[in-house]
Amino acid sequence: MNKYLAFSLWLLALGCLPADAQRVLSLDSCRAMALRSNKQLSVSQVKQEVAKNLKKSARTKYLPHVNVVGGYMYTSREISLLSDDQKSALNNLGTNAAADITTKVSPYASILPAALQTKLGADLKAAAGVADLFGQHVVDLFRSDTRNTLFGAVVVTQPVFMGGAIVAMNKMADINEQLTANSTDAKRQLTLYNIDQTYWQVVSLRHKQKLAQSYLEVVKKLDSDVQKMIKEGVATRSEGLSVSVKVNEAEMALLKVNDGLTLSKMLLCQLCGLPVDEQLTLADEESETLVTDVDVQPADMQTATSNRPELKMLQNMVDLSRQTTNLLKAGNLPQVLLTGGYAGSNPNLYNGFERKFGGVWNVGVLVRIPVWNWGDVAYKVRASKGATTMAALELDDVREKIELQVNQSAFHVSEAAKKLEMANANIQRAEENLRTANLGFQEGVISTTTVMEAQTAWLQAQSQKIDAEIDVKLSQVNMQKALGTLQ
């Protein structure tokens, strides 16, 4: 029975919940949603990943690199180790030798018998043919057959000294990573600054909406009382019209506040990544007092210098420019690399051009020494130094502006605290004035004009209090932004 009763109460509670219940958001929850939904922050995070990979790539320049190359080449003629005259001499080795012998022995041929001459001629001819064949064989052995060539190599290179270029590249990669991190921090602080500004604007308009509603009720009550007094003949029609005008003004003011509140909530939803028509309520909308104490921070420029991402980014740009100068200077310095590997080809160059792959291991040192480039590197170094000077001057200029901003923000916080104190004191006087005016009006000793003046003064005092409280909040946010401590 108790279970059924509990279940029935639970269903009743669900039925009592409004169908269009609004989401309640605090400042921290708005900040968290804005950071998650901000597209520029997502882009910055991707840039950080890119910078990390570039940093890893720069580190590989210290290590040996291995490359494999290969190819095929067809040529219209092969490489010849023998000249055309040498080939001709070898191909006719026997014929030329026989002719030379015949020329030398011809003076003595007449003293030899005819049969012997015939035999010697036949033997000499046979020997010449054998020698020609041998010469042709030698020519064939010296053929390279390199019209179709396959080649390949494995090459290992290890930088030894590159004029400081690799060191400069790695330092630039480190600085670039810091630059992207500082850029992300700057966008994060800007996102928080915008969400805080919009949040407190919505809270301000919500409080002014409630104030406008209260004021409308007050002037409507006065209008009702005056209308009754007109019927009784103790008030004039002119007084009734004056009060009616105040009612119309109060309704118009409420309409403007409602419109402003709707538009501000749309902006807040957009910053938080919510649909612009999302119905939401802020945690500070119903707070009677938005500021309990005012923390007046001193104008600490040291804190701003240490935390402002804008200054860090400009310092990164100065450092990058200096490393660029070092990188350019490396163009005028010697460069030393160790090389090694294995190279091979088909036909085999190291074994008589046989049609098989063959190769050789190799190791060596490569030295590059710049001698003359018409001052090209020197001009680039001067230009880079000029860019460094400009970046340093811009850094000093921004530092001075931030110092002014910090001091102005500290002044605004102090002034906002004073205004809030004066607004709170003015509230008490305005409430007492309104109470006295209402009491005098009820007693018939104070006119409606005096009552309306008291109501207007009360409205202004309440509005000034809201503005002063919001001004304190915004001045504190501005101070945190100026110091770079907005987290």
mmCIF file of C-alpha atoms in Angstrom, residues 142-385:
data_model
loop_
_atom_site.group_PDB
_atom_site.id
_atom_site.type_symbol
_atom_site.label_atom_id
_atom_site.label_comp_id
_atom_site.label_asym_id
_atom_site.label_seq_id
_atom_site.Cartn_x
_atom_site.Cartn_y
_atom_site.Cartn_z
ATOM 1 C CA PHE A 142 85.341 -5.359 -74.176
ATOM 2 C CA ARG A 143 81.699 -4.594 -75.054
ATOM 3 C CA SER A 144 79.839 -2.950 -72.087
ATOM 4 C CA ASP A 145 76.251 -3.488 -73.301
ATOM 5 C CA THR A 146 75.076 -0.472 -71.307
ATOM 6 C CA ARG A 147 72.208 0.627 -73.535
ATOM 7 C CA ASN A 148 69.755 -0.871 -70.975
ATOM 8 C CA THR A 149 70.873 0.045 -67.477
ATOM 9 C CA LEU A 150 69.224 -0.611 -64.123
ATOM 10 C CA PHE A 151 70.660 1.197 -61.097
ATOM 11 C CA GLY A 152 69.829 1.627 -57.423
ATOM 12 C CA ALA A 153 71.333 2.933 -54.212
ATOM 13 C CA VAL A 154 70.748 3.211 -50.473
ATOM 14 C CA VAL A 155 72.010 6.566 -49.195
ATOM 15 C CA VAL A 156 72.488 7.512 -45.539
ATOM 16 C CA THR A 157 73.187 11.156 -44.619
ATOM 17 C CA GLN A 158 74.037 12.470 -41.157
ATOM 18 C CA PRO A 159 74.328 16.247 -40.598
ATOM 19 C CA VAL A 160 77.430 17.144 -38.597
ATOM 20 C CA PHE A 161 77.430 20.933 -38.782
ATOM 21 C CA MET A 162 74.900 22.990 -40.737
ATOM 22 C CA GLY A 163 75.939 26.451 -39.618
ATOM 23 C CA GLY A 164 73.418 26.466 -36.762
ATOM 24 C CA ALA A 165 70.444 26.128 -39.126
ATOM 25 C CA ILE A 166 69.055 22.975 -37.480
ATOM 26 C CA VAL A 167 69.379 24.468 -33.999
ATOM 27 C CA ALA A 168 67.572 27.619 -35.154
ATOM 28 C CA MET A 169 64.814 25.564 -36.799
ATOM 29 C CA ASN A 170 64.206 23.602 -33.608
ATOM 30 C CA LYS A 171 64.104 26.743 -31.490
ATOM 31 C CA MET A 172 61.625 28.244 -33.944
ATOM 32 C CA ALA A 173 59.461 25.126 -33.645
ATOM 33 C CA ASP A 174 59.523 25.428 -29.837
ATOM 34 C CA ILE A 175 58.603 29.115 -30.006
ATOM 35 C CA ASN A 176 55.833 28.394 -32.499
ATOM 36 C CA GLU A 177 54.351 25.858 -30.091
ATOM 37 C CA GLN A 178 54.417 28.457 -27.312
ATOM 38 C CA LEU A 179 52.858 30.996 -29.676
ATOM 39 C CA THR A 180 49.903 28.742 -30.493
ATOM 40 C CA ALA A 181 49.410 27.975 -26.781
ATOM 41 C CA ASN A 182 49.400 31.697 -25.936
ATOM 42 C CA SER A 183 47.001 32.358 -28.820
ATOM 43 C CA THR A 184 44.648 29.720 -27.431
ATOM 44 C CA ASP A 185 44.894 31.299 -23.983
ATOM 45 C CA ALA A 186 44.090 34.731 -25.455
ATOM 46 C CA LYS A 187 41.012 33.406 -27.236
ATOM 47 C CA ARG A 188 39.965 31.551 -24.093
ATOM 48 C CA GLN A 189 40.176 34.721 -22.012
ATOM 49 C CA LEU A 190 38.292 36.674 -24.676
ATOM 50 C CA THR A 191 35.554 34.032 -24.676
ATOM 51 C CA LEU A 192 35.258 34.211 -20.883
ATOM 52 C CA TYR A 193 35.249 38.011 -21.026
ATOM 53 C CA ASN A 194 32.415 38.060 -23.573
ATOM 54 C CA ILE A 195 30.354 35.493 -21.672
ATOM 55 C CA ASP A 196 30.802 37.407 -18.393
ATOM 56 C CA GLN A 197 29.775 40.667 -20.021
ATOM 57 C CA THR A 198 26.670 39.097 -21.560
ATOM 58 C CA TYR A 199 25.782 37.172 -18.390
ATOM 59 C CA TRP A 200 25.797 40.262 -16.194
ATOM 60 C CA GLN A 201 23.959 42.233 -18.851
ATOM 61 C CA VAL A 202 21.159 39.669 -18.757
ATOM 62 C CA VAL A 203 21.142 39.766 -14.944
ATOM 63 C CA SER A 204 21.004 43.569 -15.031
ATOM 64 C CA LEU A 205 18.064 43.595 -17.448
ATOM 65 C CA ARG A 206 16.250 40.952 -15.428
ATOM 66 C CA HIS A 207 16.555 43.051 -12.267
ATOM 67 C CA LYS A 208 15.438 46.122 -14.174
ATOM 68 C CA GLN A 209 12.512 44.121 -15.517
ATOM 69 C CA LYS A 210 11.418 43.294 -11.986
ATOM 70 C CA LEU A 211 11.962 46.918 -11.010
ATOM 71 C CA ALA A 212 9.882 48.108 -13.970
ATOM 72 C CA GLN A 213 7.114 45.685 -13.021
ATOM 73 C CA SER A 214 7.159 46.929 -9.430
ATOM 74 C CA TYR A 215 7.113 50.534 -10.582
ATOM 75 C CA LEU A 216 4.212 49.801 -12.931
ATOM 76 C CA GLU A 217 2.255 48.278 -10.066
ATOM 77 C CA VAL A 218 2.987 51.319 -7.898
ATOM 78 C CA VAL A 219 1.838 53.860 -10.490
ATOM 79 C CA LYS A 220 -1.197 51.733 -11.311
ATOM 80 C CA LYS A 221 -2.107 51.729 -7.617
ATOM 81 C CA LEU A 222 -1.692 55.504 -7.573
ATOM 82 C CA ASP A 223 -3.781 55.808 -10.743
ATOM 83 C CA SER A 224 -6.548 53.723 -9.134
ATOM 84 C CA ASP A 225 -6.487 55.865 -6.014
ATOM 85 C CA VAL A 226 -6.582 59.098 -8.016
ATOM 86 C CA GLN A 227 -9.485 57.858 -10.133
ATOM 87 C CA LYS A 228 -11.429 57.117 -6.946
ATOM 88 C CA MET A 229 -10.574 60.570 -5.621
ATOM 89 C CA ILE A 230 -11.801 62.156 -8.881
ATOM 90 C CA LYS A 231 -15.131 60.378 -8.489
ATOM 91 C CA GLU A 232 -15.349 61.695 -4.933
ATOM 92 C CA GLY A 233 -14.430 65.184 -6.097
ATOM 93 C CA VAL A 234 -11.240 65.545 -4.085
ATOM 94 C CA ALA A 235 -8.914 65.338 -7.104
ATOM 95 C CA THR A 236 -8.949 67.026 -10.482
ATOM 96 C CA ARG A 237 -9.084 65.391 -13.886
ATOM 97 C CA SER A 238 -5.737 67.013 -14.695
ATOM 98 C CA GLU A 239 -4.118 65.060 -11.845
ATOM 99 C CA GLY A 240 -5.676 61.873 -13.177
ATOM 100 C CA LEU A 241 -4.277 62.498 -16.647
ATOM 101 C CA SER A 242 -0.818 63.153 -15.224
ATOM 102 C CA VAL A 243 -0.918 59.840 -13.387
ATOM 103 C CA SER A 244 -2.190 58.053 -16.540
ATOM 104 C CA VAL A 245 0.772 59.432 -18.465
ATOM 105 C CA LYS A 246 3.084 57.954 -15.815
ATOM 106 C CA VAL A 247 1.331 54.598 -16.225
ATOM 107 C CA ASN A 248 1.901 54.704 -19.984
ATOM 108 C CA GLU A 249 5.559 55.617 -19.471
ATOM 109 C CA ALA A 250 5.987 52.727 -17.026
ATOM 110 C CA GLU A 251 4.402 50.296 -19.500
ATOM 111 C CA MET A 252 6.673 51.547 -22.294
ATOM 112 C CA ALA A 253 9.750 51.203 -20.059
ATOM 113 C CA LEU A 254 8.721 47.642 -19.175
ATOM 114 C CA LEU A 255 8.264 46.817 -22.862
ATOM 115 C CA LYS A 256 11.756 48.111 -23.684
ATOM 116 C CA VAL A 257 13.284 46.131 -20.845
ATOM 117 C CA ASN A 258 11.471 42.967 -21.971
ATOM 118 C CA ASP A 259 12.760 43.403 -25.521
ATOM 119 C CA GLY A 260 16.305 44.048 -24.344
ATOM 120 C CA LEU A 261 16.184 41.027 -22.040
ATOM 121 C CA THR A 262 14.977 38.759 -24.853
ATOM 122 C CA LEU A 263 17.731 39.903 -27.211
ATOM 123 C CA SER A 264 20.414 39.587 -24.526
ATOM 124 C CA LYS A 265 19.321 36.054 -23.715
ATOM 125 C CA MET A 266 19.518 35.206 -27.420
ATOM 126 C CA LEU A 267 23.123 36.427 -27.464
ATOM 127 C CA LEU A 268 23.907 34.458 -24.310
ATOM 128 C CA CYS A 269 22.436 31.294 -25.853
ATOM 129 C CA GLN A 270 24.504 31.796 -28.981
ATOM 130 C CA LEU A 271 27.712 32.197 -26.948
ATOM 131 C CA CYS A 272 26.864 29.087 -24.926
ATOM 132 C CA GLY A 273 26.143 27.026 -28.021
ATOM 133 C CA LEU A 274 22.425 26.717 -27.239
ATOM 134 C CA PRO A 275 19.477 27.333 -29.560
ATOM 135 C CA VAL A 276 18.706 31.055 -29.570
ATOM 136 C CA ASP A 277 15.132 30.363 -28.510
ATOM 137 C CA GLU A 278 16.207 28.277 -25.505
ATOM 138 C CA GLN A 279 14.284 29.217 -22.362
ATOM 139 C CA LEU A 280 16.784 29.673 -19.547
ATOM 140 C CA THR A 281 17.065 31.337 -16.168
ATOM 141 C CA LEU A 282 20.299 32.611 -14.655
ATOM 142 C CA ALA A 283 21.217 31.794 -11.092
ATOM 143 C CA ASP A 284 21.795 35.466 -10.188
ATOM 144 C CA GLU A 285 18.511 36.739 -11.611
ATOM 145 C CA GLU A 286 16.645 36.346 -8.348
ATOM 146 C CA SER A 287 19.453 37.494 -6.043
ATOM 147 C CA GLU A 288 18.463 40.545 -4.052
ATOM 148 C CA THR A 289 22.097 41.599 -3.629
ATOM 149 C CA LEU A 290 24.581 40.929 -6.400
ATOM 150 C CA VAL A 291 27.640 42.307 -4.609
ATOM 151 C CA THR A 292 28.463 41.555 -0.986
ATOM 152 C CA ASP A 293 32.020 42.902 -0.935
ATOM 153 C CA VAL A 294 34.247 44.654 -3.436
ATOM 154 C CA ASP A 295 37.741 43.265 -3.922
ATOM 155 C CA VAL A 296 39.829 46.223 -5.042
ATOM 156 C CA GLN A 297 42.954 44.735 -6.621
ATOM 157 C CA PRO A 298 46.081 46.880 -6.881
ATOM 158 C CA ALA A 299 47.448 47.819 -10.298
ATOM 159 C CA ASP A 300 50.120 45.115 -10.373
ATOM 160 C CA MET A 301 51.942 45.463 -13.690
ATOM 161 C CA GLN A 302 54.206 42.536 -12.850
ATOM 162 C CA THR A 303 51.197 40.227 -12.780
ATOM 163 C CA ALA A 304 49.986 41.586 -16.102
ATOM 164 C CA THR A 305 53.422 41.123 -17.678
ATOM 165 C CA SER A 306 53.537 37.520 -16.479
ATOM 166 C CA ASN A 307 49.990 36.560 -17.456
ATOM 167 C CA ARG A 308 48.814 38.623 -20.418
ATOM 168 C CA PRO A 309 48.837 36.277 -23.439
ATOM 169 C CA GLU A 310 49.092 39.261 -25.787
ATOM 170 C CA LEU A 311 52.491 40.201 -24.328
ATOM 171 C CA LYS A 312 53.604 36.575 -24.452
ATOM 172 C CA MET A 313 52.615 36.342 -28.115
ATOM 173 C CA LEU A 314 54.524 39.514 -28.991
ATOM 174 C CA GLN A 315 57.571 38.204 -27.120
ATOM 175 C CA ASN A 316 57.234 34.974 -29.118
ATOM 176 C CA MET A 317 57.250 37.034 -32.322
ATOM 177 C CA VAL A 318 60.450 38.803 -31.228
ATOM 178 C CA ASP A 319 62.100 35.456 -30.435
ATOM 179 C CA LEU A 320 60.958 33.993 -33.746
ATOM 180 C CA SER A 321 62.443 36.932 -35.616
ATOM 181 C CA ARG A 322 65.780 36.474 -33.833
ATOM 182 C CA GLN A 323 65.902 32.786 -34.697
ATOM 183 C CA THR A 324 65.048 33.657 -38.295
ATOM 184 C CA THR A 325 68.148 35.852 -38.308
ATOM 185 C CA ASN A 326 70.243 32.944 -37.013
ATOM 186 C CA LEU A 327 68.781 30.696 -39.692
ATOM 187 C CA LEU A 328 69.750 33.183 -42.392
ATOM 188 C CA LYS A 329 73.260 33.574 -40.973
ATOM 189 C CA ALA A 330 73.774 29.845 -41.505
ATOM 190 C CA GLY A 331 73.790 30.543 -45.247
ATOM 191 C CA ASN A 332 77.285 32.064 -44.917
ATOM 192 C CA LEU A 333 78.736 29.261 -42.767
ATOM 193 C CA PRO A 334 80.250 25.902 -43.810
ATOM 194 C CA GLN A 335 78.084 22.789 -43.793
ATOM 195 C CA VAL A 336 79.384 19.294 -43.139
ATOM 196 C CA LEU A 337 77.537 16.020 -43.715
ATOM 197 C CA LEU A 338 78.559 12.385 -43.413
ATOM 198 C CA THR A 339 77.345 10.167 -46.233
ATOM 199 C CA GLY A 340 77.290 6.429 -46.693
ATOM 200 C CA GLY A 341 75.387 3.661 -48.368
ATOM 201 C CA TYR A 342 75.391 1.049 -51.068
ATOM 202 C CA ALA A 343 75.126 1.601 -54.838
ATOM 203 C CA GLY A 344 74.639 -1.029 -57.514
ATOM 204 C CA SER A 345 73.818 -1.398 -61.185
ATOM 205 C CA ASN A 346 73.025 -3.880 -63.916
ATOM 206 C CA PRO A 347 75.262 -4.355 -65.917
ATOM 207 C CA ASN A 348 77.781 -4.747 -63.130
ATOM 208 C CA LEU A 349 80.371 -1.987 -63.488
ATOM 209 C CA TYR A 350 82.717 -3.760 -61.114
ATOM 210 C CA ASN A 351 82.868 -7.134 -62.868
ATOM 211 C CA GLY A 352 83.312 -6.607 -66.563
ATOM 212 C CA PHE A 353 79.832 -5.270 -67.261
ATOM 213 C CA GLU A 354 78.218 -8.652 -66.772
ATOM 214 C CA ARG A 355 74.429 -8.696 -66.923
ATOM 215 C CA LYS A 356 73.969 -9.105 -63.179
ATOM 216 C CA PHE A 357 73.417 -6.695 -60.316
ATOM 217 C CA GLY A 358 76.580 -5.701 -58.542
ATOM 218 C CA GLY A 359 77.614 -2.763 -56.406
ATOM 219 C CA VAL A 360 79.863 -1.323 -53.757
ATOM 220 C CA TRP A 361 79.639 0.110 -50.239
ATOM 221 C CA ASN A 362 80.726 3.710 -49.793
ATOM 222 C CA VAL A 363 81.295 6.267 -47.054
ATOM 223 C CA GLY A 364 82.326 9.875 -47.340
ATOM 224 C CA VAL A 365 82.247 13.444 -46.084
ATOM 225 C CA LEU A 366 80.458 16.268 -47.890
ATOM 226 C CA VAL A 367 81.597 19.828 -47.151
ATOM 227 C CA ARG A 368 79.909 22.940 -48.530
ATOM 228 C CA ILE A 369 81.664 26.270 -48.069
ATOM 229 C CA PRO A 370 79.951 29.429 -49.400
ATOM 230 C CA VAL A 371 82.451 31.646 -51.139
ATOM 231 C CA TRP A 372 80.600 34.450 -52.917
ATOM 232 C CA ASN A 373 76.890 35.262 -53.262
ATOM 233 C CA TRP A 374 77.016 39.024 -53.940
ATOM 234 C CA GLY A 375 75.942 39.835 -50.369
ATOM 235 C CA ASP A 376 72.583 38.064 -50.700
ATOM 236 C CA VAL A 377 72.701 36.504 -47.214
ATOM 237 C CA ALA A 378 74.002 39.710 -45.618
ATOM 238 C CA TYR A 379 71.088 41.699 -47.029
ATOM 239 C CA LYS A 380 68.600 39.133 -45.756
ATOM 240 C CA VAL A 381 70.199 39.163 -42.291
ATOM 241 C CA ARG A 382 69.932 42.972 -42.147
ATOM 242 C CA ALA A 383 66.281 42.824 -43.159
ATOM 243 C CA SER A 384 65.589 40.188 -40.504
ATOM 244 C CA LYS A 385 67.285 42.294 -37.833
#
